[in-house]
Short mmCIF file of N, CA and C in Angstrom, two decimals:
data_model
loop_
_atom_site.label_atom_id
_atom_site.label_comp_id
_atom_site.label_asym_id
_atom_site.label_seq_id
_atom_site.Cartn_x
_atom_site.Cartn_y
_atom_site.Cartn_z
N MET A 12 -82.51 -32.40 -8.59
CA MET A 12 -82.01 -32.14 -7.33
C MET A 12 -82.50 -31.65 -6.31
N ALA A 13 -82.23 -31.91 -5.10
CA ALA A 13 -82.97 -31.66 -3.72
C ALA A 13 -81.99 -30.81 -2.77
N LEU A 14 -82.31 -30.20 -2.00
CA LEU A 14 -81.81 -29.54 -0.80
C LEU A 14 -82.23 -30.65 0.51
N LEU A 15 -80.97 -31.20 1.20
CA LEU A 15 -81.06 -32.13 2.06
C LEU A 15 -81.16 -31.16 3.22
N ASN A 16 -81.67 -31.49 4.37
CA ASN A 16 -81.53 -31.25 5.74
C ASN A 16 -80.10 -31.77 6.65
N ILE A 17 -79.52 -30.67 7.07
CA ILE A 17 -78.05 -30.95 7.47
C ILE A 17 -78.33 -31.10 9.02
N LEU A 18 -78.03 -32.27 9.67
CA LEU A 18 -78.07 -32.41 10.98
C LEU A 18 -77.17 -31.49 11.42
N LYS A 19 -77.70 -31.19 12.77
CA LYS A 19 -76.98 -30.12 13.55
C LYS A 19 -76.56 -30.80 15.24
N TYR A 20 -75.06 -30.27 15.51
CA TYR A 20 -74.67 -30.84 16.73
C TYR A 20 -75.39 -30.20 17.86
N PRO A 21 -75.68 -31.33 18.75
CA PRO A 21 -75.23 -32.68 18.87
C PRO A 21 -76.09 -33.59 18.57
N ASP A 22 -76.59 -33.69 17.54
CA ASP A 22 -77.85 -34.92 17.03
C ASP A 22 -76.72 -35.94 17.03
N PRO A 23 -77.13 -36.90 17.78
CA PRO A 23 -76.37 -38.25 17.89
C PRO A 23 -76.31 -38.92 16.50
N ARG A 24 -77.11 -38.52 15.59
CA ARG A 24 -76.92 -39.36 14.20
C ARG A 24 -75.20 -39.04 13.61
N LEU A 25 -74.93 -37.83 14.02
CA LEU A 25 -73.84 -37.28 13.87
C LEU A 25 -72.44 -38.15 14.12
N HIS A 26 -72.68 -39.10 14.90
CA HIS A 26 -71.55 -40.37 15.46
C HIS A 26 -71.81 -41.34 15.06
N THR A 27 -72.57 -41.67 13.87
CA THR A 27 -72.51 -42.71 13.39
C THR A 27 -71.63 -42.97 12.35
N VAL A 28 -71.08 -44.21 12.42
CA VAL A 28 -70.06 -44.56 11.16
C VAL A 28 -70.47 -44.74 9.88
N ALA A 29 -69.91 -44.23 8.86
CA ALA A 29 -70.44 -44.63 7.88
C ALA A 29 -70.10 -45.87 6.82
N LYS A 30 -70.95 -46.26 6.28
CA LYS A 30 -70.56 -48.01 5.66
C LYS A 30 -70.05 -47.70 4.42
N PRO A 31 -69.20 -48.27 3.73
CA PRO A 31 -68.69 -48.33 2.46
C PRO A 31 -69.87 -48.18 1.27
N VAL A 32 -69.56 -47.51 0.32
CA VAL A 32 -70.63 -47.59 -0.60
C VAL A 32 -70.26 -48.68 -1.53
N ALA A 33 -71.29 -49.50 -1.76
CA ALA A 33 -71.09 -51.31 -2.53
C ALA A 33 -70.78 -50.71 -3.89
N GLU A 34 -71.93 -50.06 -4.24
CA GLU A 34 -71.70 -49.92 -5.81
C GLU A 34 -72.41 -48.30 -6.38
N VAL A 35 -71.45 -47.49 -7.22
CA VAL A 35 -71.75 -46.24 -7.44
C VAL A 35 -72.72 -46.31 -8.56
N ASP A 36 -74.00 -46.32 -8.35
CA ASP A 36 -75.13 -46.25 -9.07
C ASP A 36 -75.83 -44.92 -9.28
N GLU A 37 -76.98 -45.02 -9.72
CA GLU A 37 -77.70 -43.64 -9.99
C GLU A 37 -78.35 -43.24 -8.72
N ARG A 38 -78.58 -44.16 -7.73
CA ARG A 38 -78.90 -43.72 -6.20
C ARG A 38 -77.89 -42.76 -5.52
N ILE A 39 -76.48 -43.20 -5.55
CA ILE A 39 -75.39 -42.54 -5.19
C ILE A 39 -75.17 -41.13 -6.04
N ARG A 40 -75.24 -41.49 -7.39
CA ARG A 40 -74.86 -40.11 -8.25
C ARG A 40 -75.93 -39.08 -7.77
N THR A 41 -77.23 -39.55 -7.49
CA THR A 41 -78.37 -38.44 -7.13
C THR A 41 -77.95 -37.78 -5.88
N LEU A 42 -77.76 -38.71 -4.94
CA LEU A 42 -77.31 -38.23 -3.60
C LEU A 42 -75.86 -37.43 -3.76
N VAL A 43 -74.91 -37.62 -4.57
CA VAL A 43 -73.70 -36.64 -4.73
C VAL A 43 -74.38 -35.13 -5.25
N ASP A 44 -75.34 -35.31 -6.23
CA ASP A 44 -75.72 -34.33 -6.67
C ASP A 44 -76.67 -33.11 -5.44
N ASP A 45 -77.49 -33.97 -4.96
CA ASP A 45 -78.19 -33.20 -3.97
C ASP A 45 -77.30 -32.91 -2.70
N MET A 46 -76.27 -33.52 -2.41
CA MET A 46 -75.10 -33.05 -1.54
C MET A 46 -74.63 -31.70 -2.08
N LEU A 47 -74.16 -31.83 -3.21
CA LEU A 47 -73.31 -30.52 -3.90
C LEU A 47 -74.35 -29.31 -3.74
N GLU A 48 -75.74 -29.76 -4.26
CA GLU A 48 -76.78 -28.54 -4.40
C GLU A 48 -76.68 -27.91 -2.72
N THR A 49 -76.91 -28.80 -1.87
CA THR A 49 -77.05 -28.33 -0.10
C THR A 49 -75.92 -27.60 0.25
N MET A 50 -74.54 -28.31 -0.20
CA MET A 50 -73.27 -27.72 0.30
C MET A 50 -73.10 -26.23 -0.41
N TYR A 51 -73.79 -26.07 -1.74
CA TYR A 51 -73.55 -24.85 -2.11
C TYR A 51 -74.48 -23.82 -1.44
N SER A 52 -75.65 -24.44 -1.50
CA SER A 52 -76.78 -23.39 -0.97
C SER A 52 -76.39 -22.67 0.54
N ALA A 53 -75.60 -23.55 1.28
CA ALA A 53 -75.38 -23.59 2.70
C ALA A 53 -74.11 -22.62 2.80
N GLU A 54 -73.36 -22.26 1.90
CA GLU A 54 -72.01 -21.74 1.44
C GLU A 54 -71.08 -22.52 2.30
N GLY A 55 -70.88 -23.97 2.14
CA GLY A 55 -70.09 -24.62 2.69
C GLY A 55 -69.16 -24.98 1.95
N VAL A 56 -67.86 -25.73 2.19
CA VAL A 56 -66.79 -25.84 1.44
C VAL A 56 -66.48 -27.45 1.23
N GLY A 57 -67.19 -28.14 2.10
CA GLY A 57 -67.58 -29.57 2.31
C GLY A 57 -68.59 -30.10 2.96
N LEU A 58 -68.98 -31.44 2.67
CA LEU A 58 -70.26 -31.85 3.21
C LEU A 58 -69.93 -33.27 2.98
N ALA A 59 -70.29 -34.08 3.93
CA ALA A 59 -70.04 -35.73 4.35
C ALA A 59 -71.51 -36.01 4.39
N ALA A 60 -71.85 -37.29 3.67
CA ALA A 60 -73.07 -37.78 3.72
C ALA A 60 -73.73 -38.04 5.15
N THR A 61 -72.45 -38.31 5.99
CA THR A 61 -73.22 -38.49 7.59
C THR A 61 -73.87 -37.26 8.12
N GLN A 62 -73.52 -36.02 7.51
CA GLN A 62 -74.28 -34.67 7.90
C GLN A 62 -75.71 -34.60 7.35
N VAL A 63 -76.01 -35.56 6.19
CA VAL A 63 -77.36 -35.39 5.94
C VAL A 63 -78.10 -36.62 6.03
N ASP A 64 -77.45 -37.30 7.13
CA ASP A 64 -78.35 -38.53 7.65
C ASP A 64 -78.35 -40.04 6.75
N VAL A 65 -77.33 -39.51 6.04
CA VAL A 65 -77.07 -41.02 4.89
C VAL A 65 -75.75 -41.38 5.42
N HIS A 66 -75.81 -42.82 5.73
CA HIS A 66 -74.33 -43.32 6.46
C HIS A 66 -73.71 -44.23 5.68
N GLU A 67 -73.28 -43.46 4.75
CA GLU A 67 -72.71 -44.05 3.63
C GLU A 67 -71.29 -43.31 3.38
N ARG A 68 -70.16 -43.59 2.92
CA ARG A 68 -68.96 -42.85 2.55
C ARG A 68 -68.97 -42.30 1.60
N VAL A 69 -69.61 -41.25 1.47
CA VAL A 69 -69.81 -40.39 0.54
C VAL A 69 -69.25 -38.77 1.06
N VAL A 70 -68.49 -38.10 0.10
CA VAL A 70 -67.93 -36.49 0.54
C VAL A 70 -67.83 -35.89 -0.72
N VAL A 71 -68.86 -34.45 -0.67
CA VAL A 71 -68.22 -33.63 -1.62
C VAL A 71 -67.64 -32.28 -1.06
N ILE A 72 -66.77 -31.77 -1.91
CA ILE A 72 -65.67 -30.64 -1.26
C ILE A 72 -65.68 -29.76 -2.60
N ASP A 73 -65.66 -28.56 -2.43
CA ASP A 73 -64.97 -27.36 -3.26
C ASP A 73 -64.83 -26.25 -2.50
N THR A 74 -63.44 -26.20 -2.61
CA THR A 74 -62.60 -24.98 -2.14
C THR A 74 -62.48 -24.01 -3.03
N SER A 75 -62.82 -23.86 -4.25
CA SER A 75 -62.18 -23.03 -5.11
C SER A 75 -62.97 -21.77 -5.06
N ASN A 76 -62.53 -20.55 -5.19
CA ASN A 76 -63.02 -19.58 -4.80
C ASN A 76 -64.12 -19.13 -5.93
N GLU A 77 -64.12 -19.62 -7.13
CA GLU A 77 -65.57 -19.67 -7.99
C GLU A 77 -66.54 -20.51 -7.73
N ARG A 78 -66.40 -21.58 -6.76
CA ARG A 78 -67.28 -22.69 -6.62
C ARG A 78 -67.49 -23.25 -7.81
N ASN A 79 -66.81 -23.89 -8.46
CA ASN A 79 -66.80 -24.31 -9.83
C ASN A 79 -65.98 -25.72 -10.08
N GLU A 80 -65.37 -26.02 -8.60
CA GLU A 80 -64.37 -27.19 -8.92
C GLU A 80 -65.04 -28.21 -7.75
N PRO A 81 -66.03 -28.95 -8.00
CA PRO A 81 -66.89 -29.88 -7.10
C PRO A 81 -65.43 -31.09 -7.22
N ARG A 82 -65.33 -31.68 -6.17
CA ARG A 82 -64.51 -33.04 -5.96
C ARG A 82 -65.66 -33.87 -5.11
N VAL A 83 -65.63 -35.35 -5.75
CA VAL A 83 -66.41 -36.11 -5.42
C VAL A 83 -65.52 -37.22 -4.62
N LEU A 84 -65.81 -37.91 -3.19
CA LEU A 84 -64.84 -38.57 -2.80
C LEU A 84 -65.83 -39.86 -2.32
N ILE A 85 -65.91 -41.12 -2.87
CA ILE A 85 -66.79 -42.09 -2.70
C ILE A 85 -65.67 -43.14 -2.02
N ASN A 86 -66.16 -43.55 -0.87
CA ASN A 86 -65.21 -44.75 -0.15
C ASN A 86 -63.89 -43.88 -0.03
N PRO A 87 -63.31 -42.75 0.63
CA PRO A 87 -62.00 -42.07 0.47
C PRO A 87 -61.41 -42.84 1.43
N GLU A 88 -59.90 -42.90 1.34
CA GLU A 88 -59.02 -43.29 1.92
C GLU A 88 -57.76 -42.33 1.98
N LEU A 89 -56.94 -42.06 3.44
CA LEU A 89 -55.87 -41.43 3.10
C LEU A 89 -54.71 -42.38 2.77
N VAL A 90 -54.23 -42.02 1.71
CA VAL A 90 -53.00 -43.07 1.51
C VAL A 90 -51.78 -42.72 2.12
N SER A 91 -51.38 -41.37 2.21
CA SER A 91 -50.28 -40.84 2.81
C SER A 91 -50.59 -39.21 3.60
N PHE A 92 -49.81 -39.03 4.57
CA PHE A 92 -50.01 -37.76 5.13
C PHE A 92 -48.78 -36.97 5.81
N SER A 93 -48.80 -35.80 5.47
CA SER A 93 -47.17 -35.39 6.29
C SER A 93 -47.12 -35.55 7.50
N GLU A 94 -45.86 -35.48 8.11
CA GLU A 94 -45.78 -35.40 9.40
C GLU A 94 -45.52 -33.91 9.88
N ASP A 95 -45.67 -32.91 9.32
CA ASP A 95 -45.76 -31.64 9.70
C ASP A 95 -47.46 -31.38 9.75
N TRP A 96 -47.65 -30.22 11.18
CA TRP A 96 -49.27 -29.93 11.01
C TRP A 96 -49.30 -28.60 10.90
N VAL A 97 -50.67 -28.35 10.77
CA VAL A 97 -51.27 -27.23 10.64
C VAL A 97 -52.27 -26.53 11.33
N ASP A 98 -52.33 -25.54 12.08
CA ASP A 98 -53.36 -25.43 13.26
C ASP A 98 -54.19 -24.02 12.46
N GLY A 99 -55.31 -24.70 11.97
CA GLY A 99 -56.32 -23.83 11.36
C GLY A 99 -57.71 -23.69 11.98
N GLU A 100 -58.23 -22.45 11.70
CA GLU A 100 -59.76 -22.61 12.15
C GLU A 100 -60.72 -23.28 11.47
N GLU A 101 -61.55 -23.79 11.93
CA GLU A 101 -62.64 -24.73 11.12
C GLU A 101 -63.91 -24.32 11.90
N GLY A 102 -64.86 -24.30 10.66
CA GLY A 102 -66.24 -24.35 11.09
C GLY A 102 -67.07 -25.44 10.49
N CYS A 103 -68.00 -25.45 10.58
CA CYS A 103 -68.64 -26.73 9.97
C CYS A 103 -70.00 -26.60 9.89
N LEU A 104 -70.88 -27.01 8.80
CA LEU A 104 -72.22 -26.80 8.56
C LEU A 104 -73.35 -27.51 9.67
N SER A 105 -72.51 -28.10 10.24
CA SER A 105 -73.47 -29.16 11.47
C SER A 105 -73.16 -28.12 12.72
N VAL A 106 -72.34 -27.53 12.48
CA VAL A 106 -72.15 -26.64 13.81
C VAL A 106 -71.92 -25.22 13.57
N PRO A 107 -73.36 -24.62 13.09
CA PRO A 107 -73.25 -23.33 12.58
C PRO A 107 -72.80 -22.28 13.46
N THR A 108 -72.17 -20.99 13.04
CA THR A 108 -71.29 -20.27 13.69
C THR A 108 -70.38 -20.37 14.67
N ILE A 109 -70.07 -21.37 14.81
CA ILE A 109 -68.93 -21.82 15.71
C ILE A 109 -67.61 -22.10 14.68
N TYR A 110 -66.61 -21.46 15.12
CA TYR A 110 -65.14 -21.65 14.54
C TYR A 110 -64.19 -21.91 15.65
N ASP A 111 -63.10 -22.80 15.57
CA ASP A 111 -62.14 -22.80 16.62
C ASP A 111 -60.84 -23.70 15.98
N LYS A 112 -59.93 -23.73 16.34
CA LYS A 112 -58.56 -24.16 15.96
C LYS A 112 -58.56 -25.60 16.12
N VAL A 113 -57.95 -26.34 15.15
CA VAL A 113 -57.90 -27.55 15.08
C VAL A 113 -56.96 -28.12 14.47
N LYS A 114 -55.65 -29.02 14.81
CA LYS A 114 -54.58 -29.31 14.47
C LYS A 114 -54.83 -30.36 13.14
N ARG A 115 -54.42 -30.44 12.10
CA ARG A 115 -54.33 -31.42 11.32
C ARG A 115 -53.11 -31.44 10.50
N HIS A 116 -53.05 -32.66 9.47
CA HIS A 116 -51.68 -32.85 9.13
C HIS A 116 -51.81 -31.64 7.78
N SER A 117 -50.78 -30.90 7.23
CA SER A 117 -50.61 -29.98 6.40
C SER A 117 -50.64 -30.33 5.00
N LYS A 118 -50.33 -31.84 4.67
CA LYS A 118 -50.33 -32.33 3.42
C LYS A 118 -51.00 -33.91 3.55
N VAL A 119 -51.82 -34.25 2.64
CA VAL A 119 -52.62 -35.43 2.39
C VAL A 119 -52.79 -36.23 1.09
N LYS A 120 -52.66 -37.46 1.10
CA LYS A 120 -52.90 -37.79 -0.35
C LYS A 120 -53.97 -38.83 -0.46
N VAL A 121 -55.05 -38.49 -1.08
CA VAL A 121 -56.32 -39.18 -0.66
C VAL A 121 -56.65 -40.13 -1.95
N ARG A 122 -57.09 -41.63 -1.82
CA ARG A 122 -57.44 -42.25 -3.20
C ARG A 122 -59.06 -42.32 -2.82
N SER A 123 -59.92 -42.55 -3.84
CA SER A 123 -61.39 -42.34 -3.76
C SER A 123 -61.86 -42.75 -4.85
N LEU A 124 -63.06 -43.22 -4.73
CA LEU A 124 -63.84 -43.22 -6.38
C LEU A 124 -64.50 -41.54 -6.50
N ASN A 125 -64.77 -41.67 -7.68
CA ASN A 125 -65.23 -40.59 -8.40
C ASN A 125 -66.71 -40.88 -8.61
N ARG A 126 -67.61 -39.64 -9.07
CA ARG A 126 -69.04 -40.07 -8.99
C ARG A 126 -69.44 -40.70 -10.35
N GLU A 127 -68.39 -41.36 -10.98
CA GLU A 127 -68.56 -42.36 -12.26
C GLU A 127 -68.10 -43.71 -11.29
N GLY A 128 -67.57 -43.68 -10.45
CA GLY A 128 -66.81 -45.03 -9.72
C GLY A 128 -65.95 -45.39 -10.06
N GLN A 129 -65.08 -44.64 -10.97
CA GLN A 129 -63.76 -45.02 -11.30
C GLN A 129 -62.55 -44.31 -9.99
N VAL A 130 -61.55 -45.04 -9.79
CA VAL A 130 -60.64 -44.51 -8.74
C VAL A 130 -59.78 -43.53 -9.27
N TRP A 131 -59.59 -42.65 -8.11
CA TRP A 131 -58.86 -41.28 -8.73
C TRP A 131 -58.02 -41.20 -7.25
N GLU A 132 -56.78 -40.40 -7.38
CA GLU A 132 -56.08 -39.90 -6.28
C GLU A 132 -55.82 -38.64 -6.55
N PHE A 133 -55.59 -37.73 -5.61
CA PHE A 133 -54.70 -36.56 -5.59
C PHE A 133 -54.29 -36.02 -4.23
N GLU A 134 -53.11 -35.11 -4.35
CA GLU A 134 -52.79 -34.60 -3.38
C GLU A 134 -53.22 -33.38 -2.39
N ALA A 135 -53.20 -32.98 -1.78
CA ALA A 135 -54.04 -31.94 -1.06
C ALA A 135 -53.04 -31.13 0.14
N GLU A 136 -53.11 -29.92 0.00
CA GLU A 136 -52.67 -29.04 0.88
C GLU A 136 -53.54 -27.80 1.17
N GLY A 137 -53.01 -27.15 2.46
CA GLY A 137 -53.67 -25.94 2.57
C GLY A 137 -55.17 -26.50 3.08
N LEU A 138 -56.25 -25.47 2.80
CA LEU A 138 -57.36 -25.28 2.92
C LEU A 138 -58.03 -27.01 2.29
N LEU A 139 -57.77 -27.37 1.07
CA LEU A 139 -58.34 -28.45 0.93
C LEU A 139 -57.86 -29.62 1.72
N ALA A 140 -56.51 -29.82 2.03
CA ALA A 140 -56.16 -30.84 3.09
C ALA A 140 -56.87 -30.52 4.54
N VAL A 141 -57.22 -29.66 4.75
CA VAL A 141 -57.93 -29.55 6.19
C VAL A 141 -59.32 -30.17 5.63
N CYS A 142 -59.87 -29.56 4.52
CA CYS A 142 -61.27 -29.84 4.36
C CYS A 142 -61.50 -31.76 4.06
N VAL A 143 -60.59 -32.13 3.66
CA VAL A 143 -60.69 -33.54 3.39
C VAL A 143 -60.56 -34.37 4.78
N GLN A 144 -59.76 -34.07 5.67
CA GLN A 144 -59.41 -34.66 6.83
C GLN A 144 -60.85 -34.32 7.78
N HIS A 145 -61.56 -33.09 7.63
CA HIS A 145 -62.51 -32.58 8.38
C HIS A 145 -63.79 -33.68 7.76
N GLU A 146 -64.02 -33.71 6.57
CA GLU A 146 -65.18 -34.39 6.16
C GLU A 146 -64.88 -35.92 6.29
N MET A 147 -63.75 -36.49 6.22
CA MET A 147 -63.67 -38.09 6.58
C MET A 147 -63.72 -37.94 8.07
N ASP A 148 -63.42 -37.18 8.79
CA ASP A 148 -63.72 -37.14 10.17
C ASP A 148 -65.37 -37.84 10.49
N HIS A 149 -66.17 -36.90 9.74
CA HIS A 149 -67.36 -37.25 9.80
C HIS A 149 -68.06 -38.63 9.27
N LEU A 150 -67.53 -39.24 8.53
CA LEU A 150 -67.53 -40.69 7.84
C LEU A 150 -67.33 -41.39 9.00
N MET A 151 -66.57 -41.03 10.11
CA MET A 151 -66.02 -42.04 11.07
C MET A 151 -66.79 -41.81 12.36
N GLY A 152 -67.88 -40.68 12.08
CA GLY A 152 -68.82 -40.21 13.30
C GLY A 152 -68.30 -39.01 14.22
N LYS A 153 -67.36 -38.32 13.92
CA LYS A 153 -66.29 -37.44 14.71
C LYS A 153 -66.78 -36.18 14.09
N VAL A 154 -67.19 -35.29 15.00
CA VAL A 154 -67.71 -33.83 14.47
C VAL A 154 -66.25 -32.90 15.27
N PHE A 155 -65.79 -31.80 14.43
CA PHE A 155 -64.47 -31.31 14.89
C PHE A 155 -64.33 -30.79 16.28
N VAL A 156 -65.71 -30.31 16.98
CA VAL A 156 -65.67 -29.77 18.35
C VAL A 156 -65.26 -30.88 19.04
N GLU A 157 -65.00 -32.36 19.20
CA GLU A 157 -64.81 -33.32 19.71
C GLU A 157 -62.91 -33.01 19.92
N TYR A 158 -62.50 -32.39 18.95
CA TYR A 158 -61.10 -31.99 18.99
C TYR A 158 -60.89 -30.78 20.10
N LEU A 159 -61.84 -30.15 20.56
CA LEU A 159 -61.62 -29.16 21.59
C LEU A 159 -61.65 -29.75 23.04
N SER A 160 -61.31 -28.99 24.04
CA SER A 160 -61.37 -29.12 25.43
C SER A 160 -63.23 -29.71 25.68
N PRO A 161 -62.91 -29.91 26.65
CA PRO A 161 -64.36 -30.67 27.11
C PRO A 161 -65.15 -29.43 27.53
N MET A 162 -64.94 -28.69 28.08
CA MET A 162 -65.17 -27.28 28.68
C MET A 162 -65.87 -26.40 27.51
N LYS A 163 -64.91 -26.52 26.35
CA LYS A 163 -65.71 -25.83 24.97
C LYS A 163 -66.59 -26.36 24.56
N ARG A 164 -66.57 -27.76 24.48
CA ARG A 164 -67.49 -28.63 23.86
C ARG A 164 -68.78 -28.50 24.55
N ASP A 165 -68.72 -28.69 25.92
CA ASP A 165 -70.11 -28.25 26.56
C ASP A 165 -70.60 -27.19 26.64
N ARG A 166 -69.96 -25.79 26.09
CA ARG A 166 -70.48 -24.51 25.93
C ARG A 166 -70.94 -24.34 24.45
N ILE A 167 -70.32 -24.95 23.44
CA ILE A 167 -70.76 -25.12 22.23
C ILE A 167 -72.17 -25.87 22.28
N LYS A 168 -72.04 -26.95 23.04
CA LYS A 168 -73.33 -27.77 22.92
C LYS A 168 -74.83 -27.28 23.40
N THR A 169 -74.36 -26.47 24.74
CA THR A 169 -75.55 -25.65 25.43
C THR A 169 -75.95 -24.60 24.57
N LYS A 170 -75.12 -24.31 23.92
CA LYS A 170 -75.40 -22.79 22.84
C LYS A 170 -76.29 -23.32 21.77
N LEU A 171 -75.75 -24.36 21.41
CA LEU A 171 -76.65 -24.67 20.16
C LEU A 171 -77.90 -25.52 20.64
N VAL A 172 -77.96 -26.03 21.64
CA VAL A 172 -79.42 -26.69 22.18
C VAL A 172 -80.24 -25.50 22.12
N LYS A 173 -79.54 -24.26 23.16
CA LYS A 173 -80.62 -23.10 23.45
C LYS A 173 -81.27 -22.51 22.25
N LYS A 174 -80.30 -22.38 21.05
CA LYS A 174 -80.78 -21.82 19.98
C LYS A 174 -81.56 -22.44 19.26
N ALA A 175 -81.45 -24.02 19.12
CA ALA A 175 -82.47 -24.90 18.27
C ALA A 175 -83.85 -24.51 19.05
N ARG A 176 -83.65 -24.65 20.29
CA ARG A 176 -85.20 -24.32 21.03
C ARG A 176 -85.62 -23.23 20.65
N GLU A 177 -85.07 -22.13 20.79
CA GLU A 177 -85.73 -20.93 20.36
C GLU A 177 -86.20 -20.70 18.86
N GLU A 178 -85.56 -21.43 18.05
CA GLU A 178 -86.10 -21.58 17.00
C GLU A 178 -87.20 -22.25 16.40
N GLN A 179 -87.71 -23.44 17.17
CA GLN A 179 -88.70 -23.95 17.19
C GLN A 179 -90.16 -23.23 17.53
N PRO A 180 -91.23 -23.34 16.49
CA PRO A 180 -92.46 -22.89 16.83
C PRO A 180 -92.99 -22.82 18.02
N GLU A 181 -93.65 -21.74 18.74
CA GLU A 181 -94.10 -21.56 19.89
C GLU A 181 -95.01 -23.28 20.31
N ARG A 182 -95.90 -23.41 19.48
CA ARG A 182 -96.75 -24.68 19.69
C ARG A 182 -95.92 -25.98 19.97
N VAL A 183 -94.63 -26.13 19.30
CA VAL A 183 -94.17 -27.31 19.74
C VAL A 183 -92.91 -27.26 20.80
N ARG A 184 -92.96 -26.00 21.20
CA ARG A 184 -92.12 -25.97 22.43
C ARG A 184 -92.85 -26.49 23.74
N ARG A 185 -94.19 -26.13 23.82
CA ARG A 185 -95.31 -26.54 24.88
C ARG A 185 -94.86 -27.89 25.58
#
């Protein structure tokens, strides 16, 4: 297993729409394992392949307190969703240290392939429902800050670009 590099907003690659996985093979299972290791290492609850610059429809999620209930979603689709909404605070491994409120469906039903390529469905509510929608947005090339006002989004972009510049070694900045 390997730790993967997580793209940071406003990297334009985060806006790439992911393609469906044609076959769940050893390459995809290795990607899943590496994504899980990366997500756990970064202390996240979800990670989409888009965030690690792989533009295929793969998501890993673990919202359990013990961090021992990984969910693998390959080619996920929302089968249904509630008409009621929840306004929850979200963060993102691609937008570090930034949290803001985003409106999401309070319940969703998801169908996807698992790590072995078998179809499975589950219903989600609470944090899991929010996480599923957040990660599926990544597969469509959308980052949660795009739900915010243009002014907030510009402030976040400016802050993260400045932070990235400050973290570069001196010789690279010249």
